[in-house]
GROMACS .gro file of C-alpha atoms in nm:
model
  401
    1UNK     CA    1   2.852  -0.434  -1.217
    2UNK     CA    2   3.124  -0.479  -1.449
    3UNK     CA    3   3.352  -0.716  -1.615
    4UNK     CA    4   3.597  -0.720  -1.325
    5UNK     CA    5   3.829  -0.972  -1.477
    6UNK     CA    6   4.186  -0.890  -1.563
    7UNK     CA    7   4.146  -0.995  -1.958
    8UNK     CA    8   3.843  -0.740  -1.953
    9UNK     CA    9   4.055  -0.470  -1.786
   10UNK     CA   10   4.180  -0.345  -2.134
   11UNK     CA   11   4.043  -0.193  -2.405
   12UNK     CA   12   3.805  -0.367  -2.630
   13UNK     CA   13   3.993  -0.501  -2.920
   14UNK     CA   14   3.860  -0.737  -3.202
   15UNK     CA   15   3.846  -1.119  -3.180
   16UNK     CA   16   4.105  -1.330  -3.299
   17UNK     CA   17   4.093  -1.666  -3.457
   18UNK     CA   18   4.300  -1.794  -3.167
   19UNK     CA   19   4.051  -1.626  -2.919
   20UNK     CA   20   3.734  -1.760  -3.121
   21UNK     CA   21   3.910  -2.141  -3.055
   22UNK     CA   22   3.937  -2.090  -2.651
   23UNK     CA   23   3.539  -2.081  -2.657
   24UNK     CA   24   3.483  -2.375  -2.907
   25UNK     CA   25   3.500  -2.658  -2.660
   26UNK     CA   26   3.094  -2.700  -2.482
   27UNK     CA   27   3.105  -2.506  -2.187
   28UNK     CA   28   3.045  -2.640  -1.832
   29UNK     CA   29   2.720  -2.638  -1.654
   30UNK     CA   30   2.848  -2.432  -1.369
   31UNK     CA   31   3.156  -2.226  -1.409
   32UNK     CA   32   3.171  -2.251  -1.000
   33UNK     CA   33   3.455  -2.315  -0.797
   34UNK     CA   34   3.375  -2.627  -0.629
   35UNK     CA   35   3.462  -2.804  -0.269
   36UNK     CA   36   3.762  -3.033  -0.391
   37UNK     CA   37   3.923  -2.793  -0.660
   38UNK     CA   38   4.285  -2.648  -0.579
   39UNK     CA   39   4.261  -2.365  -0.339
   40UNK     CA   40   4.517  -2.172  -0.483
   41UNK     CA   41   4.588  -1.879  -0.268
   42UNK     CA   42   4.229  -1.842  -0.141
   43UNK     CA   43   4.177  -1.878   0.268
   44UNK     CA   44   3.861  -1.954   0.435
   45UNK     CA   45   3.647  -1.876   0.732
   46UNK     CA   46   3.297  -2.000   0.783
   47UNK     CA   47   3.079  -1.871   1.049
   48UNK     CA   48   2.751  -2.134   1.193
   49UNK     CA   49   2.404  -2.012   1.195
   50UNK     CA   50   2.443  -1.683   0.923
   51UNK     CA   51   2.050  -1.533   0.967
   52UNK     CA   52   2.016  -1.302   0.665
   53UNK     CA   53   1.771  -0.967   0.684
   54UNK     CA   54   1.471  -1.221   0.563
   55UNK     CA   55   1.533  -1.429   0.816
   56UNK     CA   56   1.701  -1.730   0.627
   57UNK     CA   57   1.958  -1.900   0.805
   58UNK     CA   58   2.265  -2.083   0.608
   59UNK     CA   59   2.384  -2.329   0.887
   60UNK     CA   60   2.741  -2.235   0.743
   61UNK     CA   61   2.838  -1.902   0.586
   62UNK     CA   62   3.168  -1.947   0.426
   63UNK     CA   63   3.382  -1.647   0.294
   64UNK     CA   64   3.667  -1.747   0.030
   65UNK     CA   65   3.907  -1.444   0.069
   66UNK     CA   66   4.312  -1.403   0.025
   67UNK     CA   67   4.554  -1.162   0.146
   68UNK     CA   68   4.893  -0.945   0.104
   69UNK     CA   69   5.136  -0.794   0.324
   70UNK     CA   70   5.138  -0.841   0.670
   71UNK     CA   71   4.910  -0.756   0.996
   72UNK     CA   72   5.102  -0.483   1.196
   73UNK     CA   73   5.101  -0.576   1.620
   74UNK     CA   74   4.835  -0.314   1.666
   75UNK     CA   75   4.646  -0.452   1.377
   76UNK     CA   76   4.610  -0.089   1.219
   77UNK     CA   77   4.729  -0.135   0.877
   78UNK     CA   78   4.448  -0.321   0.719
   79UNK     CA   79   4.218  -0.273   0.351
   80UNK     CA   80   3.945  -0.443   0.268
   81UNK     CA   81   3.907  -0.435  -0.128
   82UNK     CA   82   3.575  -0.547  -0.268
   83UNK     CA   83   3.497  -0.661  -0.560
   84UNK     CA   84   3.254  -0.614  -0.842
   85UNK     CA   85   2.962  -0.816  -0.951
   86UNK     CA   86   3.130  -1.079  -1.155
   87UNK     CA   87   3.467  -1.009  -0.976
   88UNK     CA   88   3.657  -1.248  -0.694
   89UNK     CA   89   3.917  -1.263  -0.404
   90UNK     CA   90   4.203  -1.278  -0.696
   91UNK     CA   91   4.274  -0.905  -0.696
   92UNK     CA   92   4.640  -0.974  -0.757
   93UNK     CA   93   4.839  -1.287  -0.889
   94UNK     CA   94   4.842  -1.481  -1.196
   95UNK     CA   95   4.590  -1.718  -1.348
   96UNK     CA   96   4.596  -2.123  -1.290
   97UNK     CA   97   4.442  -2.433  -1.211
   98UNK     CA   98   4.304  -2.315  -0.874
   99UNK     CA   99   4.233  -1.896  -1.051
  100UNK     CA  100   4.026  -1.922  -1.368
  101UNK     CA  101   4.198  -1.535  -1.461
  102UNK     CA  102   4.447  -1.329  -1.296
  103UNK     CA  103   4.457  -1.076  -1.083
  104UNK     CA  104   4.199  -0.818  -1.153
  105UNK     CA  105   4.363  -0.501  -0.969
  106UNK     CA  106   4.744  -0.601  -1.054
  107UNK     CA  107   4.877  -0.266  -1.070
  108UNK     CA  108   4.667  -0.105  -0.786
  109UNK     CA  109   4.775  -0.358  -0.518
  110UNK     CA  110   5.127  -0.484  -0.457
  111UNK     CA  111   5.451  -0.361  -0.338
  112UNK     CA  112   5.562  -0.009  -0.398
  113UNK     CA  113   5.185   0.013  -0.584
  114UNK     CA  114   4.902   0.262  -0.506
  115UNK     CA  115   4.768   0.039  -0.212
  116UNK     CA  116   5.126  -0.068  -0.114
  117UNK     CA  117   5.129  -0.435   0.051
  118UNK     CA  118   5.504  -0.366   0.196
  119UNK     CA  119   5.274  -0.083   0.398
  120UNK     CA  120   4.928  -0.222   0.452
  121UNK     CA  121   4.773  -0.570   0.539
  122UNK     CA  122   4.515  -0.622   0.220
  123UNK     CA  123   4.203  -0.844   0.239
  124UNK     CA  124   3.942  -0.914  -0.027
  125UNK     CA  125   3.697  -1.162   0.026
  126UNK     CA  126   3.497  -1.295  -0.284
  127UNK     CA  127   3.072  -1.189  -0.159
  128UNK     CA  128   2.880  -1.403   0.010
  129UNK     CA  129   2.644  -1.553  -0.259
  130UNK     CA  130   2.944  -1.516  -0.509
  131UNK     CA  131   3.088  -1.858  -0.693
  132UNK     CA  132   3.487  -1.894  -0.629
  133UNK     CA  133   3.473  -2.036  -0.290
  134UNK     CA  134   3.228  -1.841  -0.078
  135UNK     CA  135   2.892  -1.978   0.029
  136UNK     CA  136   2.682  -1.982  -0.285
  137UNK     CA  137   2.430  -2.127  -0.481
  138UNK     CA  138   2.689  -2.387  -0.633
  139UNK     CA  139   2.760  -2.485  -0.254
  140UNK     CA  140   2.615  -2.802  -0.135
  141UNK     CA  141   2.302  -2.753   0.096
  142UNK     CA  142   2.255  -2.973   0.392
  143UNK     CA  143   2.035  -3.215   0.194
  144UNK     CA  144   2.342  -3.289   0.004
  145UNK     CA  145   2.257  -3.127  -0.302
  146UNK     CA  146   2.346  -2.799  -0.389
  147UNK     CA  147   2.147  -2.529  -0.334
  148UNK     CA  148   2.082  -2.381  -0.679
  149UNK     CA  149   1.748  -2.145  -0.668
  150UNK     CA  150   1.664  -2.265  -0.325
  151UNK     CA  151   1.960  -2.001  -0.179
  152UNK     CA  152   1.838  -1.772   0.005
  153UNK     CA  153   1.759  -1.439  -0.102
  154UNK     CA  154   2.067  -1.193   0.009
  155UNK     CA  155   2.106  -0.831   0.027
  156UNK     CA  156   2.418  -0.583   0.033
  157UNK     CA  157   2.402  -0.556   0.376
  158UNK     CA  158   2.342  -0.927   0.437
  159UNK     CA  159   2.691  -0.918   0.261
  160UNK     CA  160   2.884  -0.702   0.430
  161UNK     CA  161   2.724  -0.861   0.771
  162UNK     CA  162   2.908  -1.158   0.682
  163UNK     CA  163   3.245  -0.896   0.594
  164UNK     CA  164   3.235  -0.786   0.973
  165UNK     CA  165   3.274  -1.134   1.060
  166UNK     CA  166   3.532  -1.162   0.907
  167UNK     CA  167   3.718  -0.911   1.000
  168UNK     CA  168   3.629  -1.032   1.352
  169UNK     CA  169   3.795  -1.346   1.271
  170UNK     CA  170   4.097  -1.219   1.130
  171UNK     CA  171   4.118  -0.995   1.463
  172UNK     CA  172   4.068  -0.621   1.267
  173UNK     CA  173   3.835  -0.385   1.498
  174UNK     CA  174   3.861  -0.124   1.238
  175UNK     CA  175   3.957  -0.060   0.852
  176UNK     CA  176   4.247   0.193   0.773
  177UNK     CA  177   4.057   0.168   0.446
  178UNK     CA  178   3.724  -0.015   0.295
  179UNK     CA  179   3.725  -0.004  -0.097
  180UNK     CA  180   3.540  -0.045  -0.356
  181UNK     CA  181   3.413  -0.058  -0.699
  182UNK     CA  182   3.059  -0.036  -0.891
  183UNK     CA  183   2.849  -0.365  -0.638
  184UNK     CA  184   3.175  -0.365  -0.413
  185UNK     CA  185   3.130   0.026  -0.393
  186UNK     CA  186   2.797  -0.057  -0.285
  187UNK     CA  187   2.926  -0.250   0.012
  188UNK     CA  188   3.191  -0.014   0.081
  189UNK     CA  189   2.924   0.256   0.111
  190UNK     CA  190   2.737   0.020   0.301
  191UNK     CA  191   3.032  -0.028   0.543
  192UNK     CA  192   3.044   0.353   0.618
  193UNK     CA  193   2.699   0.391   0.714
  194UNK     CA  194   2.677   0.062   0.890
  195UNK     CA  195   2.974   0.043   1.119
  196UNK     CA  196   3.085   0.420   1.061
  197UNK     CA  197   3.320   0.318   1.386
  198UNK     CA  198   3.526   0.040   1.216
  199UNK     CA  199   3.601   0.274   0.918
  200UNK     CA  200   3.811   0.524   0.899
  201UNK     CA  201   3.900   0.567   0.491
  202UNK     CA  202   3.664   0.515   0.264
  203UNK     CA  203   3.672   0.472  -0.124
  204UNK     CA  204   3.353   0.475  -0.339
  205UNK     CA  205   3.419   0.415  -0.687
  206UNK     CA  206   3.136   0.455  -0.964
  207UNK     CA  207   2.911   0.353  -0.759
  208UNK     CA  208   2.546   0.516  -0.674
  209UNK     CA  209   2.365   0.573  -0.387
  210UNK     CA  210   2.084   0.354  -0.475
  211UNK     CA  211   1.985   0.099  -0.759
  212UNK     CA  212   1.751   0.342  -0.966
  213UNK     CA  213   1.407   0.179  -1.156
  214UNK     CA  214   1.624   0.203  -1.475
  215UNK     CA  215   1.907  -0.003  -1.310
  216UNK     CA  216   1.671  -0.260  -1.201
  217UNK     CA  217   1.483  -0.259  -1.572
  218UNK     CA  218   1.787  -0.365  -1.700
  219UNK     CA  219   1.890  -0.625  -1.461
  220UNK     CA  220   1.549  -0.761  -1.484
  221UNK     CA  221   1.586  -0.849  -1.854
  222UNK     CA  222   1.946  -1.014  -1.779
  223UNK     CA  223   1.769  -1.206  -1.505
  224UNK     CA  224   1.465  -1.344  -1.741
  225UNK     CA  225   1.755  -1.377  -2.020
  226UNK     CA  226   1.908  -1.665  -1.833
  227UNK     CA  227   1.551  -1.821  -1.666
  228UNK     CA  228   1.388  -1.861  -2.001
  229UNK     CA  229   1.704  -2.064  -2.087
  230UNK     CA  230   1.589  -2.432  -2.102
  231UNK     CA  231   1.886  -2.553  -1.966
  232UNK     CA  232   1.808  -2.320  -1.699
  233UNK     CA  233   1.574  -2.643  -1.557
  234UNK     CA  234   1.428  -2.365  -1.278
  235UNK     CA  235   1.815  -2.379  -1.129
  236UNK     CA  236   1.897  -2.793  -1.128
  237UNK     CA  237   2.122  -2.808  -1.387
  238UNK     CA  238   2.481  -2.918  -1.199
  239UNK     CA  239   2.448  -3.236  -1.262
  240UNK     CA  240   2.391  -3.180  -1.657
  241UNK     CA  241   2.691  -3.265  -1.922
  242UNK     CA  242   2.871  -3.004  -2.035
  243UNK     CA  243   2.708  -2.759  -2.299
  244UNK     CA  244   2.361  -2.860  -2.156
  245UNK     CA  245   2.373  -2.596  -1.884
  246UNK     CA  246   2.220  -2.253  -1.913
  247UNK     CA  247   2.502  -2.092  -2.077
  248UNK     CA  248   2.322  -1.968  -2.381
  249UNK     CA  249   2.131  -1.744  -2.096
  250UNK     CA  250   2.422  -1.655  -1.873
  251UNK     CA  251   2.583  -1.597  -2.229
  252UNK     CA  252   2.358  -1.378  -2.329
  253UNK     CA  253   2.286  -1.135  -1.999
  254UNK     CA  254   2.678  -1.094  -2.001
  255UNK     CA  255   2.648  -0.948  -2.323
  256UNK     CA  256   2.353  -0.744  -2.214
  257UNK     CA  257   2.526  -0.626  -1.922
  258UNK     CA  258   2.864  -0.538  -2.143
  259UNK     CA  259   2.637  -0.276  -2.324
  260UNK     CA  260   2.646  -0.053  -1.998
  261UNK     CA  261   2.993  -0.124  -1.909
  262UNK     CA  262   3.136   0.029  -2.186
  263UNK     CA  263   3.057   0.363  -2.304
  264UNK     CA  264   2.962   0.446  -2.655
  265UNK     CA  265   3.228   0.599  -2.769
  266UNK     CA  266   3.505   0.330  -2.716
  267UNK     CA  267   3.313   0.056  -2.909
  268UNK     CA  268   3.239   0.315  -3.222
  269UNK     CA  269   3.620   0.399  -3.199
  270UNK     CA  270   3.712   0.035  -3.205
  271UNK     CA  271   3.493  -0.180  -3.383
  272UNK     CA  272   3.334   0.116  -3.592
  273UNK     CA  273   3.127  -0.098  -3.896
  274UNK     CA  274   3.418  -0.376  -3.932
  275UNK     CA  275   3.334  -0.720  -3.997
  276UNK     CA  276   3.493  -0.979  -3.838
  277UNK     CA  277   3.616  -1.168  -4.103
  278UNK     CA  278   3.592  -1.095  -4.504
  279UNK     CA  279   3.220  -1.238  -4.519
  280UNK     CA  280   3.023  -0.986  -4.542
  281UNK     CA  281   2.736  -0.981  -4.277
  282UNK     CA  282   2.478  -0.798  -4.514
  283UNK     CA  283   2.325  -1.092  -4.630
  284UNK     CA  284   2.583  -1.322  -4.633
  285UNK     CA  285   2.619  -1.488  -4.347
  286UNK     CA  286   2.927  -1.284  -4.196
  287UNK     CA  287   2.900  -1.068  -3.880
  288UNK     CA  288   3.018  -0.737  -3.763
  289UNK     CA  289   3.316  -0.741  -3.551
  290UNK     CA  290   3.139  -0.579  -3.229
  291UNK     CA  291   2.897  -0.887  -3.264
  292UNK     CA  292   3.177  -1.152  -3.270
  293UNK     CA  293   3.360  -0.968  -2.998
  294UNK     CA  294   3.010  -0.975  -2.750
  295UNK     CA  295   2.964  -1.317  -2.829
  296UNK     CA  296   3.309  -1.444  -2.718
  297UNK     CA  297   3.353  -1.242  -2.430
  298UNK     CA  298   2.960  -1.406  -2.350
  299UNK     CA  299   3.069  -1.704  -2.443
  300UNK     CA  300   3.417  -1.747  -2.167
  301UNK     CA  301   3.229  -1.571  -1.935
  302UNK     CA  302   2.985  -1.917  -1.862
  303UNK     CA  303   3.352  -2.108  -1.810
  304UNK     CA  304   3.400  -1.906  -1.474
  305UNK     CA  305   3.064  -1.863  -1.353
  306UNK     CA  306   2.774  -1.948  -1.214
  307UNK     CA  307   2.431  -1.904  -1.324
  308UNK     CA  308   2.248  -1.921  -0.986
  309UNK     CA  309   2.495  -1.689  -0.875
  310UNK     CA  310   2.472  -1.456  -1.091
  311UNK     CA  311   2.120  -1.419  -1.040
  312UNK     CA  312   2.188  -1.443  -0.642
  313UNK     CA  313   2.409  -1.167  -0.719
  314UNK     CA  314   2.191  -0.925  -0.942
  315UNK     CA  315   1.940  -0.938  -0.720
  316UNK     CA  316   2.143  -0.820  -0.396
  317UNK     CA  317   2.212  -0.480  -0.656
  318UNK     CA  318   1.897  -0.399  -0.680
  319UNK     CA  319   1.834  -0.474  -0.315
  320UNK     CA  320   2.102  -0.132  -0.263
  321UNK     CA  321   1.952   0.181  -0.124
  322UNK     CA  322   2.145   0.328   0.144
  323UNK     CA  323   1.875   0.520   0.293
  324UNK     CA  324   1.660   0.232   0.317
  325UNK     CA  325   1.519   0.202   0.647
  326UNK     CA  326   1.748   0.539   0.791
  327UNK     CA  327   1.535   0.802   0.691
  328UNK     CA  328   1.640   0.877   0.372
  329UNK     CA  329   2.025   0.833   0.144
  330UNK     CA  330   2.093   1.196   0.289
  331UNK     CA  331   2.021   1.091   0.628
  332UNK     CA  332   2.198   0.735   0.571
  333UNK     CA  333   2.515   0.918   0.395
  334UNK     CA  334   2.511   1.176   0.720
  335UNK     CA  335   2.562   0.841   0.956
  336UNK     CA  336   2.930   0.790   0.766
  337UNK     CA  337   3.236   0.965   0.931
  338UNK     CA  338   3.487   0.818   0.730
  339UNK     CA  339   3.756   1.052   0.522
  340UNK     CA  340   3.596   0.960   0.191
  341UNK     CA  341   3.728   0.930  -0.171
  342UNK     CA  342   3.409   0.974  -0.400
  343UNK     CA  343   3.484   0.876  -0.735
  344UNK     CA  344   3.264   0.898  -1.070
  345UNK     CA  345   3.348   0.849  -1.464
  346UNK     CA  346   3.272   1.113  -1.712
  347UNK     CA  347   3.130   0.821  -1.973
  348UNK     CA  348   2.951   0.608  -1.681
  349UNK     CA  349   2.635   0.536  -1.836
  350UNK     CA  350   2.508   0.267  -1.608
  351UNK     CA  351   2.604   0.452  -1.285
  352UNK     CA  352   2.581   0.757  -1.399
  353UNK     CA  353   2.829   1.090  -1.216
  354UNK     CA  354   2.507   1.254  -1.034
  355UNK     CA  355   2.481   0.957  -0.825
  356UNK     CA  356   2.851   0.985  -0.681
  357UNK     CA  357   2.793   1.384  -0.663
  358UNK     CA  358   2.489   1.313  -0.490
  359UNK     CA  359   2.738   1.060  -0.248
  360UNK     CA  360   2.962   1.340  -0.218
  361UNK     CA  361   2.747   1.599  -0.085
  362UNK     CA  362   2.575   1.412   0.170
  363UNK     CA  363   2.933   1.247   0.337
  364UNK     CA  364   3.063   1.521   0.593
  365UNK     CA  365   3.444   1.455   0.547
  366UNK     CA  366   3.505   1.403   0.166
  367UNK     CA  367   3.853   1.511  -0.032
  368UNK     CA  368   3.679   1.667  -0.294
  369UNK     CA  369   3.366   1.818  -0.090
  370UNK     CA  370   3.018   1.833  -0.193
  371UNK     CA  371   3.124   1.698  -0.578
  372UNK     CA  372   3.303   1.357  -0.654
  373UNK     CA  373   3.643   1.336  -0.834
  374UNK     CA  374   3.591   1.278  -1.188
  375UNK     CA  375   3.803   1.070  -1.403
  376UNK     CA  376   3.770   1.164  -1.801
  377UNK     CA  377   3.796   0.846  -1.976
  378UNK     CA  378   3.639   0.692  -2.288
  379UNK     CA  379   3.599   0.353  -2.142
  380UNK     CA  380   3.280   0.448  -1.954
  381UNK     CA  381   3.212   0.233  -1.650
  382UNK     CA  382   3.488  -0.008  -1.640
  383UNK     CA  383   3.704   0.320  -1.636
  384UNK     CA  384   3.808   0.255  -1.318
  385UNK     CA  385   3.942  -0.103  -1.370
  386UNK     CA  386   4.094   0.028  -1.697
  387UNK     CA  387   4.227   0.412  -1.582
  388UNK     CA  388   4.469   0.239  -1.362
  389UNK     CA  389   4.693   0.527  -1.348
  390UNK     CA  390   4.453   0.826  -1.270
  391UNK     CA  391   4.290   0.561  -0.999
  392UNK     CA  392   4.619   0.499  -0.827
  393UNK     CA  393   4.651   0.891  -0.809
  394UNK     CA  394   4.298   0.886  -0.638
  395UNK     CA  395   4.371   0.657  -0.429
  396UNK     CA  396   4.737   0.757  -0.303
  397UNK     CA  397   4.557   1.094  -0.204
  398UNK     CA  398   4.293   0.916   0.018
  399UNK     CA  399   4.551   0.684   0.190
  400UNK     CA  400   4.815   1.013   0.267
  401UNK     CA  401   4.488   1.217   0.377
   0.00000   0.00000   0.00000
């Protein structure tokens, strides 16, 4: 559930004035990647008559997803990387016409990196319900229209249902690896305990066991933030001009949601009581730097993305228990045979470390045993998009284990 974009994968800095103009122009009503618009390096596979755990059929499922390296004969070097909430297939690769950012994982994946491409074959689909060029909201229905708030209701495992297709497709009968970070941790756990057979490394990275009542409190509000929005029109807005979409909601629950991202520490260090310009914001109109900085990262955010998507989305995180239906997360976690890599941040305060420790103990075959690894960082959640280094380490050990 975090930023997952490669401009966000730094530290927090103050706005410029040449920022502030890239988020003047009136923002689109869908941010969406849309049937027609370049490709870019994205691939597709689409699969007829996709029932979901509710029962909903989509008459086509269609999973955007890209690649690196190459497929050995035995088809035994492959890793699927999924993605965060707000995340896509673009793990790697710079920005364009056809990639609204670049790469999000740059110096994790590529050759001679800590998932090494001249070694392994690397998939990473963008989630079904997601809005650069898997079946979404945004995508047009049968009816002709899109689908908007009619899309059916998804779950993480009605996600990573439509995963195993795909690797069907692309002819992999098991992962050398499945990872994953914060919602695509979720699905990576969800792969262990699922298909335990087609995994045999597994990364979980600050990610919990189950969306807790707190988690879901604070979606909720994020969720309401962009349905009161009266441009919201109860999700029939892509036909609206631009800046008459919801983006002052999906605007707002970004910045909502960057609040638990970061950790408290990094945004007293950086911003501490600065204003953003020499107006003073006690009275006179001026505002404090962390304010201008929430508001433009809000504000780009509705340029790339969808609104019925990211409610789609939400929703399928607070849908995540592992131990739903098994007996119990201990039970569910005791179903995954994997050799696992369970991976928390000190300064996590949305997923907090208990939940991976609480991962940890119940997985048989972990590196670390019953406790997660713990990365110290100041960045808090989006530690392990921004701790590339200590990540790579991490990693390197799971994939020589």
């Amino acid at each position: 559930m975090d930023w997952q974009t490669s401009e966000d994968t730094v530290p927090s800095a103050p706005v410029t004035e040449a920022d502030a103009r890239l988020a003047r122009g009136r923002p689109p009503a869908s941010g969406a990647w849309r049937d027609g618009d370049p490709a870019g390096d994205r691939r597709f596979a689409a699969f007829r008559g996709f029932r979901t755990e509710n029962g909903a059929v989509l008459p086509v499922a269609r999973l955007a997803y890209e690649t690196w390296g190459e497929l050995s004969p035995a088809g035994d070097n492959a890793i699927l990387i999924l993605h965060a909430l707000t995340g896509d297939s673009h793990v790697r690769g710079e920005a364009g016409r056809a990639h609204p950012t670049d790469g999000w994982w740059d110096e994790i994946v590529g050759p001679g990196a800590a998932i090494d491409t001249d070694r392994w074959f690397v998939v990473a689909p963008n989630m079904l319900g997601g809005c650069q060029g898997s079946t979404g909201p945004a995508t047009i229905a049968p009816d002709g229209t899109e689908w908007g708030a009619r899309f059916p209701y998804l779950t993480i495992r009605d996600q990573i249902a439509a995963q195993a297709l795909l690797a069907n497709e692309l002819g992999i009968g098991s992962w050398r690896a499945v990872i994953g970070g914060s919602m695509g941790g979720m699905h990576a756990l969800e792969w262990g305990a699922s298909y335990p057979e087609r995994v045999e490394r597994l990364a979980v990275l600050a990610a919990p066991p189950l969306t807790t009542a707190d988690q879901i409190a604070l979606n909720s509000v994020q969720l309401e933030a962009i349905r009161i929005d009266p441009g919201y029109a109860a999700g029939d807005y892509y036909d609206a001009p631009a800046g008459e979409g919801p983006h002052r909601g999906l605007a707002l629950a970004r910045r909502m949601a960057l609040l638990n991202y970061r950790s408290p520490t990094e945004l007293n260090l950086r911003f501490q009581r600065s204003w953003q310009s020499g107006v003073s914001p006690l009275g006179r109109g001026g505002r404090f730097a962390v304010e201008s900085y929430l508001d433009f990262h809000g504000n780009k955010f509705t340029r790339r993305f969808d609104a019925n998507s990211y409610l789609t989305l939400v929703e399928a995180m607070n849908s995540h228990d592992v131990g739903r239906d098994r007996g119990g997360v201990e039970d569910a976690l005791g179903r995954i045979t994997a050799t696992t890599l369970v991976l928390g941040i000190d300064s996590d305060r949305l997923f907090p470390v208990e939940g991976q420790h609480r991962i940890a103990h119940g997985i048989r075959n972990t590196l670390d045993g019953d406790r997660a690894a713990v990365i110290t960082s100041d960045y808090g959640h989006d530690g392990f998009l921004i701790e590339t280094d200590a990540v790579a380490h991490h990693l390197g050990r799971l994939l020589d284990a």
